[in-house]
Amino acid sequence: MHSKKQADSEIHEDQLLNFLVNTLTEEIALDLGATAEIDAEDIYEVLVGATADGTSISTLCNSSEDSPSANAILYHLRTKFEPERLERVANTLLRRDIVELLPEQVEVCADLHLRPYYGDEDDTDGLYHSEAKRGTTAFHAYATLYARVKNKRHTLAVRRLEDGDTASSVLAEFLGVLDGLDAEIKAVYLDRGFYDSKCLTLLQAHNYAYVMPIIRWGGTIQQELAEGWSRVINHDLTGKLDGHSWTVEFPVYIDCTYLNGRYDENGVARHGYAADAPFIETPRQARYHYSKRFGIESSYRLSEQAIATTTTRDATVRLLYVVVSLLLQNAWRYLHYEYVATPRRGGRRLWWWPYKEFINMVRRAAWTALAVRRAVPANRPPDDRFHR
């Protein structure tokens, strides 16, 4: 007889919170001193709760009866973390369980994400400046590296950016991460921010297949993208470093499509992709495979659903908030596959457990653990309208 029962065991809300707090405690140790009135678990419990609640640590603590002082937690967050150590430990933390889910061959994506800064224009030290976007040129910027497995994005590394950082320096670090993985890298998908001679040279030196959109630099490529039909051309870029120059050559796949009124436009749209991969032979294939990269934007939308809010300019604290937000996504995917999915021949069956429900479960567990206020004082008793 067919049974609708999914499994014999259950994972409860408080266990999800315990899993996240234990993960943070084991990977990011905090030395609070012998006189501290709180411990690392107290700090991480509030931090995970604020992340799932999408609110600030101060707001969560002020509305809770059993939480530590918000000032004490924020003090330790500002003083106990070193930027370089946090970045190094955070990347180990993000890959802790996810590497178990990676197949023998994996596709990876790298992206630059800019969070607008609208504060004092004279107080932008440590920020990343770029072209104007959303009304500002100053950003809290982060570069992220993802593995793409069955249309799911698993974060492998994150790096904070500031003025002076270049796309090639970021890519060099990410390629070092990929070199350390046991999985074979099928291809690297990059956004246009990595399109330059240094990045292309690095990719060729590491012998990775890659796909990225080109930027219309120079009259030659502008002319190629202004006429003709789908085709493959050879292109080159010249780089300079410490007085030396070199030229890197690569194929460009130009894919042409009819707009047919899309975006209120008509005519032919031409898209150029720098691509060097054994599974790409035509411009349409280049465009198709690169379209897979757009899935990582959904990871940023998920991070916006669950990230602790703050007004601090402290770059280390902000990086920690981003790391915890990405950790929740990785933990959800790991738990979904390893514990919730049903093993069966031909692959596991992923039961319905959306990220929003996972976040709500963690939020409720944190509210219970911290005894978040469920009632407010009233100067008069509720009348009949409050009862049913």
CSV table of C-alpha atoms in Angstrom, one decimal:
chain,number,residue,atom,x,y,z
A,1,MET,CA,0.0,0.0,0.0
A,2,HIS,CA,1.3,3.4,-0.9
A,3,SER,CA,2.4,5.5,2.1
A,4,LYS,CA,2.6,9.3,2.1
A,5,LYS,CA,5.0,9.2,5.1
A,6,GLN,CA,8.2,10.8,4.1
A,7,ALA,CA,10.6,9.5,6.8
A,8,ASP,CA,10.8,8.0,10.2
A,9,SER,CA,12.7,10.9,11.8
A,10,GLU,CA,12.2,14.7,12.1
A,11,ILE,CA,14.3,17.8,12.4
A,12,HIS,CA,12.8,20.3,14.7
A,13,GLU,CA,13.2,24.1,14.7
A,14,ASP,CA,15.4,24.2,17.8
A,15,GLN,CA,17.7,21.6,16.2
A,16,LEU,CA,18.2,23.8,13.1
A,17,LEU,CA,19.2,26.6,15.3
A,18,ASN,CA,21.6,24.3,17.2
A,19,PHE,CA,23.1,23.1,14.0
A,20,LEU,CA,23.9,26.6,12.8
A,21,VAL,CA,25.2,27.8,16.2
A,22,ASN,CA,27.4,24.7,16.6
A,23,THR,CA,28.8,25.2,13.1
A,24,LEU,CA,29.8,28.8,13.8
A,25,THR,CA,31.2,27.9,17.2
A,26,GLU,CA,33.4,25.1,15.9
A,27,GLU,CA,34.8,27.0,12.9
A,28,ILE,CA,35.1,30.6,14.3
A,29,ALA,CA,36.4,30.4,17.8
A,30,LEU,CA,36.1,33.5,20.0
A,31,ASP,CA,38.3,34.3,23.0
A,32,LEU,CA,36.1,36.5,25.2
A,33,GLY,CA,38.3,36.4,28.3
A,34,ALA,CA,37.7,34.9,31.7
A,35,THR,CA,35.6,37.9,32.9
A,36,ALA,CA,33.1,37.9,30.0
A,37,GLU,CA,29.5,37.4,31.1
A,38,ILE,CA,28.5,35.8,27.8
A,39,ASP,CA,30.1,33.0,25.6
A,40,ALA,CA,30.4,32.5,21.9
A,41,GLU,CA,27.2,30.4,21.7
A,42,ASP,CA,25.2,33.4,23.1
A,43,ILE,CA,26.7,35.7,20.5
A,44,TYR,CA,26.1,33.3,17.6
A,45,GLU,CA,22.6,32.5,18.7
A,46,VAL,CA,21.6,36.2,18.5
A,47,LEU,CA,23.5,36.6,15.2
A,48,VAL,CA,21.8,33.7,13.6
A,49,GLY,CA,18.4,34.9,15.0
A,50,ALA,CA,19.0,38.5,13.6
A,51,THR,CA,20.0,37.1,10.2
A,52,ALA,CA,16.9,34.9,9.9
A,53,ASP,CA,14.7,37.7,11.2
A,54,GLY,CA,16.2,40.2,8.8
A,55,THR,CA,16.7,42.8,11.6
A,56,SER,CA,19.5,44.3,13.6
A,57,ILE,CA,21.1,42.7,16.7
A,58,SER,CA,20.0,45.7,18.8
A,59,THR,CA,16.4,45.3,17.7
A,60,LEU,CA,16.3,41.6,18.5
A,61,CYS,CA,18.0,42.0,21.9
A,62,ASN,CA,15.7,44.9,22.9
A,63,SER,CA,12.6,42.8,22.2
A,64,SER,CA,13.9,39.7,24.0
A,65,GLU,CA,13.9,38.8,27.7
A,66,ASP,CA,16.7,36.2,27.8
A,67,SER,CA,19.2,37.6,25.3
A,68,PRO,CA,22.5,39.2,26.3
A,69,SER,CA,23.1,42.9,26.1
A,70,ALA,CA,23.2,44.2,22.5
A,71,ASN,CA,26.1,46.4,23.4
A,72,ALA,CA,28.1,43.5,24.7
A,73,ILE,CA,27.5,41.4,21.6
A,74,LEU,CA,28.3,44.3,19.2
A,75,TYR,CA,31.5,45.1,21.2
A,76,HIS,CA,32.8,41.6,20.8
A,77,LEU,CA,31.8,41.5,17.1
A,78,ARG,CA,33.8,44.7,16.5
A,79,THR,CA,36.9,43.7,18.6
A,80,LYS,CA,37.3,40.0,18.3
A,81,PHE,CA,37.6,39.5,14.5
A,82,GLU,CA,40.5,40.3,12.3
A,83,PRO,CA,39.5,40.9,8.6
A,84,GLU,CA,42.1,38.6,7.1
A,85,ARG,CA,41.4,35.8,9.6
A,86,LEU,CA,37.7,36.1,9.3
A,87,GLU,CA,37.9,35.9,5.5
A,88,ARG,CA,40.1,32.8,5.7
A,89,VAL,CA,38.0,31.0,8.3
A,90,ALA,CA,34.7,32.1,6.7
A,91,ASN,CA,35.7,30.4,3.4
A,92,THR,CA,36.5,27.2,5.3
A,93,LEU,CA,33.2,27.5,7.1
A,94,LEU,CA,31.2,27.9,3.8
A,95,ARG,CA,32.9,24.8,2.2
A,96,ARG,CA,32.6,22.7,5.4
A,97,ASP,CA,29.7,20.5,4.4
A,98,ILE,CA,29.0,21.7,0.9
A,99,VAL,CA,32.0,19.9,-0.6
A,100,GLU,CA,30.3,16.6,0.2
A,101,LEU,CA,27.5,17.5,-2.3
A,102,LEU,CA,29.8,18.3,-5.2
A,103,PRO,CA,29.9,15.8,-8.1
A,104,GLU,CA,33.1,14.6,-9.7
A,105,GLN,CA,32.7,17.4,-12.4
A,106,VAL,CA,31.3,20.8,-11.4
A,107,GLU,CA,30.6,24.2,-13.0
A,108,VAL,CA,31.6,27.3,-11.0
A,109,CYS,CA,30.5,30.9,-11.2
A,110,ALA,CA,32.3,34.1,-10.0
A,111,ASP,CA,30.5,37.3,-9.5
A,112,LEU,CA,30.9,40.8,-8.1
A,113,HIS,CA,28.1,42.2,-5.9
A,114,LEU,CA,27.8,45.8,-5.0
A,115,ARG,CA,25.7,47.0,-2.0
A,116,PRO,CA,25.1,50.8,-2.3
A,117,TYR,CA,26.5,53.2,0.3
A,118,TYR,CA,24.5,56.4,0.8
A,119,GLY,CA,26.4,57.9,3.7
A,120,ASP,CA,28.8,60.8,3.9
A,121,GLU,CA,30.7,61.2,0.7
A,122,ASP,CA,33.8,62.3,2.6
A,123,ASP,CA,33.8,59.2,4.7
A,124,THR,CA,34.2,56.4,2.2
A,125,ASP,CA,37.6,55.0,3.2
A,126,GLY,CA,37.6,51.2,2.9
A,127,LEU,CA,34.7,51.2,0.4
A,128,TYR,CA,34.8,50.2,-3.2
A,129,HIS,CA,34.2,52.8,-5.9
A,130,SER,CA,32.8,51.9,-9.2
A,131,GLU,CA,30.5,53.3,-11.9
A,132,ALA,CA,27.4,55.1,-10.7
A,133,LYS,CA,24.7,52.6,-9.8
A,134,ARG,CA,21.5,53.2,-7.8
A,135,GLY,CA,22.4,56.8,-7.1
A,136,THR,CA,26.0,56.3,-5.7
A,137,THR,CA,29.5,55.4,-6.7
A,138,ALA,CA,30.6,54.0,-3.3
A,139,PHE,CA,29.7,50.5,-2.4
A,140,HIS,CA,30.2,47.7,0.2
A,141,ALA,CA,31.5,45.2,-2.4
A,142,TYR,CA,31.9,41.5,-2.3
A,143,ALA,CA,33.2,38.9,-4.7
A,144,THR,CA,31.7,35.4,-4.4
A,145,LEU,CA,32.5,32.0,-5.9
A,146,TYR,CA,29.8,29.5,-6.4
A,147,ALA,CA,29.5,25.9,-7.5
A,148,ARG,CA,26.5,25.2,-9.7
A,149,VAL,CA,25.0,21.7,-9.1
A,150,LYS,CA,21.7,20.7,-10.6
A,151,ASN,CA,20.6,24.4,-10.8
A,152,LYS,CA,21.5,24.9,-7.1
A,153,ARG,CA,24.1,27.4,-6.1
A,154,HIS,CA,26.6,26.5,-3.3
A,155,THR,CA,28.9,29.2,-2.1
A,156,LEU,CA,32.5,28.2,-2.0
A,157,ALA,CA,34.2,31.5,-1.1
A,158,VAL,CA,33.5,35.2,-0.4
A,159,ARG,CA,35.9,38.1,-0.5
A,160,ARG,CA,35.4,41.8,0.5
A,161,LEU,CA,36.5,44.4,-2.0
A,162,GLU,CA,37.9,47.8,-1.5
A,163,ASP,CA,39.6,50.4,-3.6
A,164,GLY,CA,42.8,49.0,-5.1
A,165,ASP,CA,41.5,45.5,-5.5
A,166,THR,CA,41.4,44.3,-9.1
A,167,ALA,CA,39.3,41.6,-10.9
A,168,SER,CA,42.5,39.7,-11.6
A,169,SER,CA,43.6,39.6,-8.0
A,170,VAL,CA,40.2,38.3,-7.0
A,171,LEU,CA,40.2,35.7,-9.7
A,172,ALA,CA,43.7,34.6,-8.8
A,173,GLU,CA,42.4,33.8,-5.2
A,174,PHE,CA,39.4,32.0,-6.5
A,175,LEU,CA,41.4,29.9,-8.9
A,176,GLY,CA,43.5,28.9,-6.0
A,177,VAL,CA,40.4,27.7,-4.2
A,178,LEU,CA,39.4,25.7,-7.3
A,179,ASP,CA,42.8,24.1,-7.5
A,180,GLY,CA,42.3,22.8,-4.0
A,181,LEU,CA,39.0,21.1,-4.7
A,182,ASP,CA,38.9,17.4,-5.4
A,183,ALA,CA,36.2,17.9,-8.0
A,184,GLU,CA,37.1,18.5,-11.7
A,185,ILE,CA,36.1,22.0,-12.9
A,186,LYS,CA,34.0,21.7,-16.1
A,187,ALA,CA,33.9,25.4,-16.7
A,188,VAL,CA,34.2,28.8,-15.0
A,189,TYR,CA,31.4,31.4,-15.8
A,190,LEU,CA,32.4,35.0,-15.1
A,191,ASP,CA,30.5,38.3,-15.3
A,192,ARG,CA,31.8,41.1,-17.5
A,193,GLY,CA,33.7,42.6,-14.5
A,194,PHE,CA,36.4,40.0,-15.1
A,195,TYR,CA,36.8,40.7,-18.8
A,196,ASP,CA,40.4,42.0,-19.1
A,197,SER,CA,43.7,40.7,-20.4
A,198,LYS,CA,45.0,39.7,-16.9
A,199,CYS,CA,42.0,37.5,-16.1
A,200,LEU,CA,42.0,35.9,-19.5
A,201,THR,CA,45.7,35.1,-19.1
A,202,LEU,CA,45.1,33.6,-15.6
A,203,LEU,CA,42.3,31.3,-17.0
A,204,GLN,CA,44.5,30.1,-19.8
A,205,ALA,CA,47.5,29.6,-17.4
A,206,HIS,CA,45.3,27.4,-15.1
A,207,ASN,CA,43.8,25.7,-18.2
A,208,TYR,CA,40.2,26.2,-17.2
A,209,ALA,CA,37.4,26.3,-19.7
A,210,TYR,CA,35.6,29.6,-19.4
A,211,VAL,CA,32.7,31.8,-20.7
A,212,MET,CA,32.2,35.5,-20.1
A,213,PRO,CA,30.6,38.4,-21.9
A,214,ILE,CA,32.9,40.8,-23.6
A,215,ILE,CA,33.0,44.6,-23.3
A,216,ARG,CA,33.0,46.7,-26.4
A,217,TRP,CA,36.4,48.1,-26.1
A,218,GLY,CA,37.9,49.5,-29.3
A,219,GLY,CA,36.6,50.1,-32.7
A,220,THR,CA,37.4,46.6,-34.0
A,221,ILE,CA,35.0,44.7,-31.7
A,222,GLN,CA,32.4,47.5,-31.9
A,223,GLN,CA,32.3,47.0,-35.6
A,224,GLU,CA,32.1,43.2,-35.3
A,225,LEU,CA,29.1,43.6,-33.0
A,226,ALA,CA,27.4,46.1,-35.2
A,227,GLU,CA,27.0,44.0,-38.3
A,228,GLY,CA,26.8,40.4,-39.6
A,229,TRP,CA,25.2,37.2,-38.3
A,230,SER,CA,26.2,34.7,-35.7
A,231,ARG,CA,29.8,33.7,-36.1
A,232,VAL,CA,33.1,33.0,-34.3
A,233,ILE,CA,36.0,35.4,-34.5
A,234,ASN,CA,39.5,35.6,-33.0
A,235,HIS,CA,40.2,38.6,-30.8
A,236,ASP,CA,43.0,39.8,-28.6
A,237,LEU,CA,43.6,42.2,-25.7
A,238,THR,CA,46.9,43.8,-24.7
A,239,GLY,CA,47.9,44.0,-21.1
A,240,LYS,CA,50.5,46.0,-19.3
A,241,LEU,CA,52.2,45.3,-15.9
A,242,ASP,CA,55.3,46.8,-14.4
A,243,GLY,CA,56.4,48.2,-17.8
A,244,HIS,CA,55.9,45.0,-19.6
A,245,SER,CA,53.1,44.3,-22.1
A,246,TRP,CA,51.7,41.2,-23.6
A,247,THR,CA,48.8,40.1,-25.9
A,248,VAL,CA,46.3,37.4,-25.1
A,249,GLU,CA,44.3,35.9,-27.9
A,250,PHE,CA,41.0,34.2,-27.5
A,251,PRO,CA,37.9,33.2,-29.5
A,252,VAL,CA,34.7,35.4,-29.4
A,253,TYR,CA,31.4,33.9,-30.1
A,254,ILE,CA,28.9,36.4,-31.5
A,255,ASP,CA,25.3,35.3,-31.2
A,256,CYS,CA,22.5,37.2,-33.0
A,257,THR,CA,18.9,37.1,-32.0
A,258,TYR,CA,15.8,39.1,-33.2
A,259,LEU,CA,14.3,41.3,-30.4
A,260,ASN,CA,10.8,41.1,-31.8
A,261,GLY,CA,9.5,43.8,-29.5
A,262,ARG,CA,11.3,42.6,-26.4
A,263,TYR,CA,12.2,45.6,-24.1
A,264,ASP,CA,10.1,47.7,-26.6
A,265,GLU,CA,12.8,47.2,-29.2
A,266,ASN,CA,13.1,45.6,-32.6
A,267,GLY,CA,15.9,44.5,-34.9
A,268,VAL,CA,18.9,42.3,-34.2
A,269,ALA,CA,20.7,42.0,-30.8
A,270,ARG,CA,24.3,40.8,-30.9
A,271,HIS,CA,25.9,39.3,-27.9
A,272,GLY,CA,29.6,38.6,-27.7
A,273,TYR,CA,31.1,36.0,-25.4
A,274,ALA,CA,34.8,35.2,-24.8
A,275,ALA,CA,34.6,31.4,-24.5
A,276,ASP,CA,37.1,28.6,-24.6
A,277,ALA,CA,35.4,25.3,-23.7
A,278,PRO,CA,35.4,21.9,-25.4
A,279,PHE,CA,31.6,21.7,-25.2
A,280,ILE,CA,31.0,25.0,-26.9
A,281,GLU,CA,31.1,24.9,-30.7
A,282,THR,CA,28.5,27.5,-31.8
A,283,PRO,CA,27.5,31.1,-30.6
A,284,ARG,CA,24.1,29.8,-29.5
A,285,GLN,CA,25.8,27.2,-27.3
A,286,ALA,CA,28.0,30.0,-25.8
A,287,ARG,CA,24.9,32.0,-25.0
A,288,TYR,CA,23.0,29.0,-23.6
A,289,HIS,CA,25.8,27.9,-21.3
A,290,TYR,CA,26.5,31.4,-20.0
A,291,SER,CA,22.8,31.9,-19.2
A,292,LYS,CA,23.3,29.3,-16.4
A,293,ARG,CA,25.3,32.0,-14.6
A,294,PHE,CA,22.3,34.1,-14.1
A,295,GLY,CA,21.0,31.7,-11.5
A,296,ILE,CA,23.5,33.1,-9.0
A,297,GLU,CA,21.5,36.3,-8.9
A,298,SER,CA,18.8,34.3,-7.1
A,299,SER,CA,21.4,33.6,-4.4
A,300,TYR,CA,21.7,37.3,-3.8
A,301,ARG,CA,17.9,37.6,-3.6
A,302,LEU,CA,17.9,34.8,-1.0
A,303,SER,CA,20.6,36.7,1.0
A,304,GLU,CA,18.4,39.8,1.0
A,305,GLN,CA,15.6,37.7,2.5
A,306,ALA,CA,17.9,36.7,5.5
A,307,ILE,CA,20.7,39.1,6.5
A,308,ALA,CA,21.2,41.0,9.7
A,309,THR,CA,20.7,44.8,9.2
A,310,THR,CA,23.2,47.3,10.4
A,311,THR,CA,24.3,51.0,10.0
A,312,THR,CA,27.9,50.3,11.0
A,313,ARG,CA,30.7,51.2,8.7
A,314,ASP,CA,32.9,48.4,10.3
A,315,ALA,CA,33.9,46.4,7.2
A,316,THR,CA,34.6,43.3,9.3
A,317,VAL,CA,31.2,43.2,11.0
A,318,ARG,CA,29.5,43.7,7.6
A,319,LEU,CA,31.5,40.8,6.1
A,320,LEU,CA,30.5,38.6,9.0
A,321,TYR,CA,26.9,39.4,8.4
A,322,VAL,CA,27.3,38.5,4.7
A,323,VAL,CA,29.1,35.2,5.6
A,324,VAL,CA,26.3,34.2,8.0
A,325,SER,CA,23.7,34.9,5.4
A,326,LEU,CA,25.5,32.8,2.9
A,327,LEU,CA,26.0,30.1,5.5
A,328,LEU,CA,22.3,29.8,6.0
A,329,GLN,CA,21.8,29.1,2.3
A,330,ASN,CA,24.5,26.5,2.3
A,331,ALA,CA,23.1,24.9,5.4
A,332,TRP,CA,19.6,24.7,4.0
A,333,ARG,CA,20.9,23.0,0.8
A,334,TYR,CA,23.0,20.6,2.7
A,335,LEU,CA,20.3,19.6,5.2
A,336,HIS,CA,17.7,19.5,2.4
A,337,TYR,CA,19.8,17.0,0.4
A,338,GLU,CA,21.4,15.0,3.2
A,339,TYR,CA,18.6,14.8,5.8
A,340,VAL,CA,15.2,15.8,4.2
A,341,ALA,CA,15.6,14.2,0.7
A,342,THR,CA,14.7,10.5,0.4
A,343,PRO,CA,17.4,8.2,-0.9
A,344,ARG,CA,16.3,6.2,-3.9
A,345,ARG,CA,17.7,4.5,-7.0
A,346,GLY,CA,18.6,7.1,-9.6
A,347,GLY,CA,19.0,10.0,-7.2
A,348,ARG,CA,17.5,11.5,-4.1
A,349,ARG,CA,13.9,12.8,-4.1
A,350,LEU,CA,13.9,16.4,-2.8
A,351,TRP,CA,10.8,17.0,-0.9
A,352,TRP,CA,9.2,20.4,-0.7
A,353,TRP,CA,11.1,22.5,1.8
A,354,PRO,CA,11.6,26.1,0.5
A,355,TYR,CA,14.2,28.4,1.8
A,356,LYS,CA,11.6,30.8,3.2
A,357,GLU,CA,10.2,28.0,5.3
A,358,PHE,CA,13.7,27.1,6.6
A,359,ILE,CA,14.3,30.7,7.5
A,360,ASN,CA,11.0,30.9,9.3
A,361,MET,CA,11.8,27.8,11.3
A,362,VAL,CA,15.2,29.3,12.4
A,363,ARG,CA,13.5,32.6,13.2
A,364,ARG,CA,10.9,30.9,15.4
A,365,ALA,CA,13.5,28.8,17.2
A,366,ALA,CA,15.6,32.0,17.9
A,367,TRP,CA,12.5,33.8,19.2
A,368,THR,CA,11.8,30.9,21.5
A,369,ALA,CA,15.4,30.6,22.7
A,370,LEU,CA,15.7,34.3,23.4
A,371,ALA,CA,12.2,34.7,24.8
A,372,VAL,CA,11.2,37.4,22.3
A,373,ARG,CA,8.3,39.5,23.5
A,374,ARG,CA,4.9,38.2,22.5
A,375,ALA,CA,2.8,40.8,24.3
A,376,VAL,CA,3.0,44.5,25.0
A,377,PRO,CA,1.9,46.5,28.1
A,378,ALA,CA,-1.5,48.2,27.7
A,379,ASN,CA,-3.0,51.0,29.7
A,380,ARG,CA,-6.5,49.5,29.6
A,381,PRO,CA,-7.7,45.9,29.4
A,382,PRO,CA,-8.7,44.5,25.9
A,383,ASP,CA,-12.4,44.7,25.2
A,384,ASP,CA,-14.6,42.2,23.3
A,385,ARG,CA,-13.0,43.1,20.0
A,386,PHE,CA,-9.9,41.3,21.1
A,387,HIS,CA,-11.7,38.0,21.8
A,388,ARG,CA,-13.4,35.5,19.6
